[in-house]
Tab-separated table of C-alpha atoms in Angstrom:
chain	number	residue	atom	x	y	z
A	23	MET	CA	154.896	136.677	63.185
A	24	ALA	CA	158.175	136.364	65.003
A	25	ARG	CA	160.326	139.317	65.955
A	26	VAL	CA	163.791	138.950	64.399
A	27	VAL	CA	166.543	140.327	66.639
A	28	VAL	CA	170.129	140.644	65.396
A	29	VAL	CA	172.984	140.910	67.883
A	30	THR	CA	175.705	142.754	66.022
A	31	SER	CA	178.847	144.888	66.245
A	32	GLY	CA	181.626	146.075	64.024
A	33	LYS	CA	184.401	144.596	66.140
A	34	GLY	CA	185.075	141.048	67.264
A	35	GLY	CA	185.448	139.948	70.860
A	36	VAL	CA	182.898	142.329	72.351
A	37	GLY	CA	180.508	139.649	73.631
A	38	LYS	CA	177.981	139.106	70.842
A	39	THR	CA	177.663	135.351	71.291
A	40	THR	CA	177.501	135.662	75.082
A	41	THR	CA	174.792	138.281	74.588
A	42	SER	CA	172.869	136.217	72.022
A	43	ALA	CA	172.822	133.216	74.350
A	44	ALA	CA	171.791	135.309	77.358
A	45	ILE	CA	169.061	137.262	75.561
A	46	ALA	CA	167.603	134.147	73.927
A	47	MET	CA	167.591	132.293	77.252
A	48	GLY	CA	166.058	135.274	79.026
A	49	LEU	CA	163.226	135.555	76.492
A	50	ALA	CA	162.569	131.819	76.651
A	51	LYS	CA	162.562	131.821	80.475
A	52	ARG	CA	159.901	134.525	80.257
A	53	GLY	CA	157.701	132.036	78.393
A	54	HIS	CA	158.370	133.194	74.824
A	55	LYS	CA	159.251	130.427	72.394
A	56	THR	CA	162.639	131.508	71.054
A	57	ALA	CA	165.139	130.309	68.461
A	58	VAL	CA	168.757	131.463	68.386
A	59	ILE	CA	170.763	131.083	65.158
A	60	ASP	CA	174.544	131.036	64.797
A	61	PHE	CA	175.504	132.952	61.634
A	62	ASP	CA	179.239	132.544	62.182
A	63	VAL	CA	179.765	129.835	59.565
A	64	GLY	CA	183.202	128.244	59.787
A	65	LEU	CA	183.755	129.002	63.476
A	66	ARG	CA	180.582	128.054	65.392
A	67	ASN	CA	180.805	129.098	69.024
A	68	LEU	CA	177.167	129.469	70.044
A	69	ASP	CA	176.698	125.731	70.598
A	70	LEU	CA	179.633	125.754	73.044
A	71	ILE	CA	178.160	128.554	75.138
A	72	MET	CA	174.773	126.829	75.066
A	73	GLY	CA	176.359	123.529	76.085
A	74	CYS	CA	174.996	121.540	73.150
A	75	GLU	CA	178.088	121.036	70.963
A	76	ARG	CA	177.920	117.233	71.229
A	77	ARG	CA	174.310	117.195	70.072
A	78	VAL	CA	174.943	118.904	66.716
A	79	VAL	CA	174.081	116.572	63.821
A	80	TYR	CA	172.713	118.961	61.194
A	81	ASP	CA	173.327	122.701	60.933
A	82	PHE	CA	172.080	125.952	59.400
A	83	VAL	CA	173.788	125.292	56.057
A	84	ASN	CA	172.327	121.769	55.845
A	85	VAL	CA	168.845	123.279	56.175
A	86	ILE	CA	169.480	125.970	53.559
A	87	ASN	CA	170.831	123.353	51.122
A	88	GLY	CA	167.884	121.013	51.687
A	89	GLU	CA	170.095	118.326	53.252
A	90	ALA	CA	168.003	118.372	56.434
A	91	ASN	CA	164.793	119.991	57.608
A	92	LEU	CA	164.479	122.457	60.468
A	93	ASN	CA	163.153	119.883	62.917
A	94	GLN	CA	166.260	117.767	62.341
A	95	ALA	CA	168.667	120.681	62.845
A	96	LEU	CA	167.064	122.540	65.751
A	97	ILE	CA	168.390	121.547	69.177
A	98	ARG	CA	166.131	122.042	72.189
A	99	ASP	CA	167.987	123.620	75.085
A	100	LYS	CA	168.542	121.377	78.087
A	101	ASN	CA	167.745	124.161	80.572
A	102	CYS	CA	164.586	125.543	78.960
A	103	ASN	CA	162.115	123.766	76.687
A	104	GLN	CA	161.051	127.093	75.138
A	105	LEU	CA	164.511	127.662	73.625
A	106	TYR	CA	165.970	126.090	70.479
A	107	ILE	CA	169.418	126.473	68.904
A	108	LEU	CA	170.238	126.345	65.188
A	109	PRO	CA	174.035	125.858	65.011
A	110	ALA	CA	176.375	127.050	62.285
A	111	SER	CA	178.518	124.775	60.147
A	112	GLN	CA	182.199	124.347	60.988
A	113	THR	CA	183.112	122.822	57.640
A	114	ARG	CA	181.691	125.354	55.168
A	115	ASP	CA	182.616	128.933	54.385
A	116	LYS	CA	180.370	131.976	54.686
A	117	ASP	CA	179.420	131.839	50.994
A	118	ALA	CA	177.341	128.767	51.844
A	119	LEU	CA	174.660	131.142	53.182
A	120	SER	CA	172.354	132.810	50.670
A	121	LEU	CA	169.914	135.680	51.123
A	122	GLU	CA	167.027	133.584	49.794
A	123	GLY	CA	167.976	130.580	51.907
A	124	VAL	CA	168.199	132.617	55.099
A	125	GLY	CA	164.836	134.206	54.273
A	126	ARG	CA	163.196	130.788	53.837
A	127	VAL	CA	164.539	129.537	57.175
A	128	LEU	CA	163.407	132.671	59.027
A	129	GLU	CA	159.972	132.487	57.415
A	130	GLU	CA	159.568	128.874	58.504
A	131	LEU	CA	160.766	129.651	62.035
A	132	SER	CA	158.339	132.595	62.220
A	133	LYS	CA	155.401	130.210	62.042
A	134	GLU	CA	156.319	128.643	65.376
A	135	PHE	CA	158.539	131.047	67.319
A	136	LYS	CA	157.873	134.408	68.990
A	137	TYR	CA	161.497	135.603	68.845
A	138	ILE	CA	164.386	134.706	66.559
A	139	VAL	CA	167.787	135.866	67.809
A	140	CYS	CA	170.526	136.059	65.151
A	141	ASP	CA	174.079	135.813	66.484
A	142	SER	CA	176.076	137.789	63.924
A	143	PRO	CA	179.763	137.370	63.122
A	144	ALA	CA	181.897	140.462	63.555
A	145	GLY	CA	182.528	143.000	60.829
A	146	ILE	CA	180.666	143.769	57.646
A	147	GLU	CA	181.280	140.633	55.597
A	148	ARG	CA	178.588	138.398	54.141
A	149	GLY	CA	177.620	136.536	57.299
A	150	ALA	CA	177.060	139.774	59.201
A	151	TYR	CA	175.061	141.253	56.317
A	152	LEU	CA	172.783	138.209	56.139
A	153	ALA	CA	172.306	138.175	59.903
A	154	MET	CA	171.014	141.735	59.940
A	155	TYR	CA	169.165	141.875	56.588
A	156	TYR	CA	165.814	140.551	57.851
A	157	ALA	CA	166.064	142.073	61.349
A	158	ASP	CA	163.300	143.982	63.089
A	159	ASP	CA	165.480	144.934	66.050
A	160	ALA	CA	169.247	145.309	66.418
A	161	LEU	CA	171.219	145.019	69.638
A	162	VAL	CA	174.470	146.842	68.906
A	163	VAL	CA	177.090	145.456	71.276
A	164	THR	CA	180.146	147.565	72.003
A	165	ASN	CA	182.950	147.812	74.544
A	166	PRO	CA	183.852	151.202	76.056
A	167	GLU	CA	186.886	151.716	73.828
A	168	VAL	CA	187.350	153.977	70.819
A	169	SER	CA	187.903	151.308	68.139
A	170	SER	CA	184.862	149.281	69.231
A	171	VAL	CA	182.584	152.325	69.329
A	172	ARG	CA	183.851	153.580	65.961
A	173	ASP	CA	183.198	150.210	64.321
A	174	SER	CA	179.724	150.072	65.865
A	175	ASP	CA	178.995	153.503	64.418
A	176	ARG	CA	179.870	152.155	60.977
A	177	MET	CA	177.546	149.200	61.587
A	178	LEU	CA	174.682	151.600	62.278
A	179	GLY	CA	175.081	153.036	58.787
A	180	ILE	CA	174.759	149.562	57.279
A	181	LEU	CA	171.707	148.730	59.398
A	182	ALA	CA	170.049	151.933	58.212
A	183	SER	CA	170.788	151.464	54.513
A	184	LYS	CA	171.201	147.787	53.581
A	185	SER	CA	168.437	145.979	55.463
A	186	ARG	CA	165.215	144.632	53.984
A	187	ARG	CA	163.321	147.317	55.879
A	188	ALA	CA	165.453	150.023	54.236
A	189	GLU	CA	165.066	148.522	50.770
A	190	LEU	CA	161.257	148.285	51.101
A	191	ALA	CA	160.911	151.729	52.746
A	192	MET	CA	159.432	150.157	55.871
A	193	ASP	CA	159.835	151.426	59.415
A	194	PRO	CA	163.567	151.299	60.228
A	195	ILE	CA	165.172	148.624	62.368
A	196	LYS	CA	164.865	149.485	66.058
A	197	GLU	CA	168.407	149.952	67.353
A	198	TYR	CA	169.509	149.456	70.939
A	199	LEU	CA	172.861	149.948	72.636
A	200	LEU	CA	174.360	147.241	74.831
A	201	LEU	CA	177.582	148.312	76.525
A	202	THR	CA	179.629	145.302	77.641
A	203	ARG	CA	182.740	144.755	79.801
A	204	TYR	CA	182.115	148.054	81.571
A	205	ASP	CA	184.340	148.809	84.561
A	206	PRO	CA	183.402	152.068	86.368
A	207	SER	CA	186.696	152.203	88.266
A	208	ARG	CA	188.623	152.171	84.978
A	209	VAL	CA	186.289	154.850	83.631
A	210	ASP	CA	187.084	156.977	86.698
A	211	SER	CA	190.815	156.584	86.043
A	212	GLY	CA	190.438	157.512	82.371
A	213	GLU	CA	191.304	154.063	81.002
A	214	MET	CA	187.856	153.527	79.441
A	215	LEU	CA	185.262	155.636	77.708
A	216	SER	CA	182.366	156.611	79.943
A	217	LEU	CA	178.757	155.726	79.199
A	218	GLU	CA	178.187	159.394	78.305
A	219	ASP	CA	181.086	159.313	75.825
A	220	VAL	CA	179.680	156.239	74.079
A	221	GLN	CA	176.146	157.612	73.940
A	222	GLU	CA	177.389	160.921	72.550
A	223	ILE	CA	179.038	159.084	69.655
A	224	LEU	CA	176.346	156.499	68.891
A	225	SER	CA	173.135	158.272	70.032
A	226	LEU	CA	171.334	154.996	70.679
A	227	HIS	CA	168.670	153.981	73.170
A	228	LEU	CA	170.542	152.318	76.037
A	229	LEU	CA	169.204	148.830	76.677
A	230	GLY	CA	171.781	147.851	79.264
A	231	ILE	CA	175.266	147.879	80.714
A	232	ILE	CA	177.023	144.582	81.326
A	233	PRO	CA	179.824	144.914	83.879
A	234	GLU	CA	183.208	143.277	83.504
A	235	SER	CA	182.756	139.965	85.310
A	236	LYS	CA	184.635	136.691	85.713
A	237	SER	CA	181.266	134.932	85.771
A	238	VAL	CA	180.941	135.420	81.995
A	239	LEU	CA	184.016	133.284	81.304
A	240	THR	CA	183.023	130.764	83.967
A	241	ALA	CA	179.548	130.366	82.476
A	242	SER	CA	180.893	130.096	78.913
A	243	ASN	CA	183.347	127.374	79.916
A	244	ALA	CA	180.534	125.496	81.644
A	245	GLY	CA	178.277	125.728	78.570
A	246	VAL	CA	175.615	127.722	80.428
A	247	PRO	CA	174.324	131.203	79.430
A	248	VAL	CA	175.466	133.654	82.111
A	249	ILE	CA	171.914	134.960	82.615
A	250	LEU	CA	171.228	131.744	84.530
A	251	ASP	CA	173.816	132.790	87.128
A	252	GLU	CA	171.384	134.974	89.026
A	253	LYS	CA	173.899	135.813	91.761
A	254	SER	CA	176.436	137.364	89.379
A	255	ASP	CA	176.410	141.023	88.339
A	256	ALA	CA	176.526	140.029	84.666
A	257	GLY	CA	173.624	137.605	85.047
A	258	GLN	CA	171.520	140.255	86.761
A	259	ALA	CA	172.476	142.839	84.135
A	260	TYR	CA	171.342	140.572	81.287
A	261	ALA	CA	168.072	139.865	83.126
A	262	ASP	CA	167.543	143.646	83.290
A	263	VAL	CA	168.251	143.899	79.550
A	264	VAL	CA	165.605	141.302	78.708
A	265	ALA	CA	163.083	143.012	80.971
A	266	ARG	CA	163.710	146.405	79.344
A	267	TYR	CA	163.501	144.894	75.859
A	268	LEU	CA	160.081	143.495	76.783
A	269	GLY	CA	158.928	146.952	77.862
A	270	GLU	CA	159.541	146.907	81.610
A	271	LYS	CA	161.111	149.882	83.352
A	272	ARG	CA	164.210	149.052	85.346
A	273	PRO	CA	166.899	151.425	86.594
A	274	HIS	CA	170.352	151.046	85.088
A	275	ARG	CA	172.870	149.489	87.438
A	276	PHE	CA	176.629	148.944	87.414
A	277	ILE	CA	177.332	152.432	86.057
A	278	GLU	CA	179.234	153.841	89.027
A	279	SER	CA	182.174	152.476	90.952
A	280	LYS	CA	181.592	151.684	94.607
A	281	LYS	CA	183.842	154.610	95.508
A	282	GLY	CA	181.758	157.007	93.439
A	283	PHE	CA	178.510	155.617	94.840
A	284	LEU	CA	179.679	156.043	98.442
A	285	ARG	CA	180.876	159.562	97.715
A	286	LYS	CA	177.412	160.507	96.437
A	287	LEU	CA	175.728	158.685	99.298
A	288	PHE	CA	177.608	160.802	101.852
A	289	GLY	CA	177.117	164.068	100.020
A	290	GLY	CA	180.433	164.320	98.184
A	291	LYS	CA	180.933	165.484	94.637
């Protein structure tokens, strides 16, 4: 059976789609056959970040409605033959997704794939609910700012109470924290919440910290998941996240500013 992973948050613009693309690519590069699904019906950005927007013929809604089968809609990634993308529809609204339809698609994918990554839309509307309902694991993506953390805290309540696992009294969804757009120098100057502040509010297992990096925008514009940019801080951070998710122990990086690191190195406080 596949492991269903939802990438979610309460707030938009925190990096969910970037994260979904990077995590899915990282899992696939590790040899795990992986599918990544865009649940953001009406907008559809995942195919742009994956660089396959011109190859979309059928989409998630077509499959749910029986207008195409999964093999017709799935797009194999051009950089990794272990990764497949199921794009969202740009011409339908979010009501086109149904709980039963999503369940059928995930069940069919589970026969062939090891991991299924669900790229959730922001907020708590229908698309986000359907993306997380069948999840086994949740990557809660947040920026180090009060509104983002507060909205993520609200999302945790929904994950704990409205998922299939909650309804069937199964083991709860495993929840992980992914802190994105982190800038230690701005934390030092009081412009951002610190990692400790965020963890105190959310009390989640920290899977990784993604530093603020121009390489994220560059990779997105090029249609390439940033994890493939192995020289960038963000690419390395996402590689660490995938490794930790798979059970490897790796130290957390990109937490301290260079000034703070040097101060500690030379015995300062």
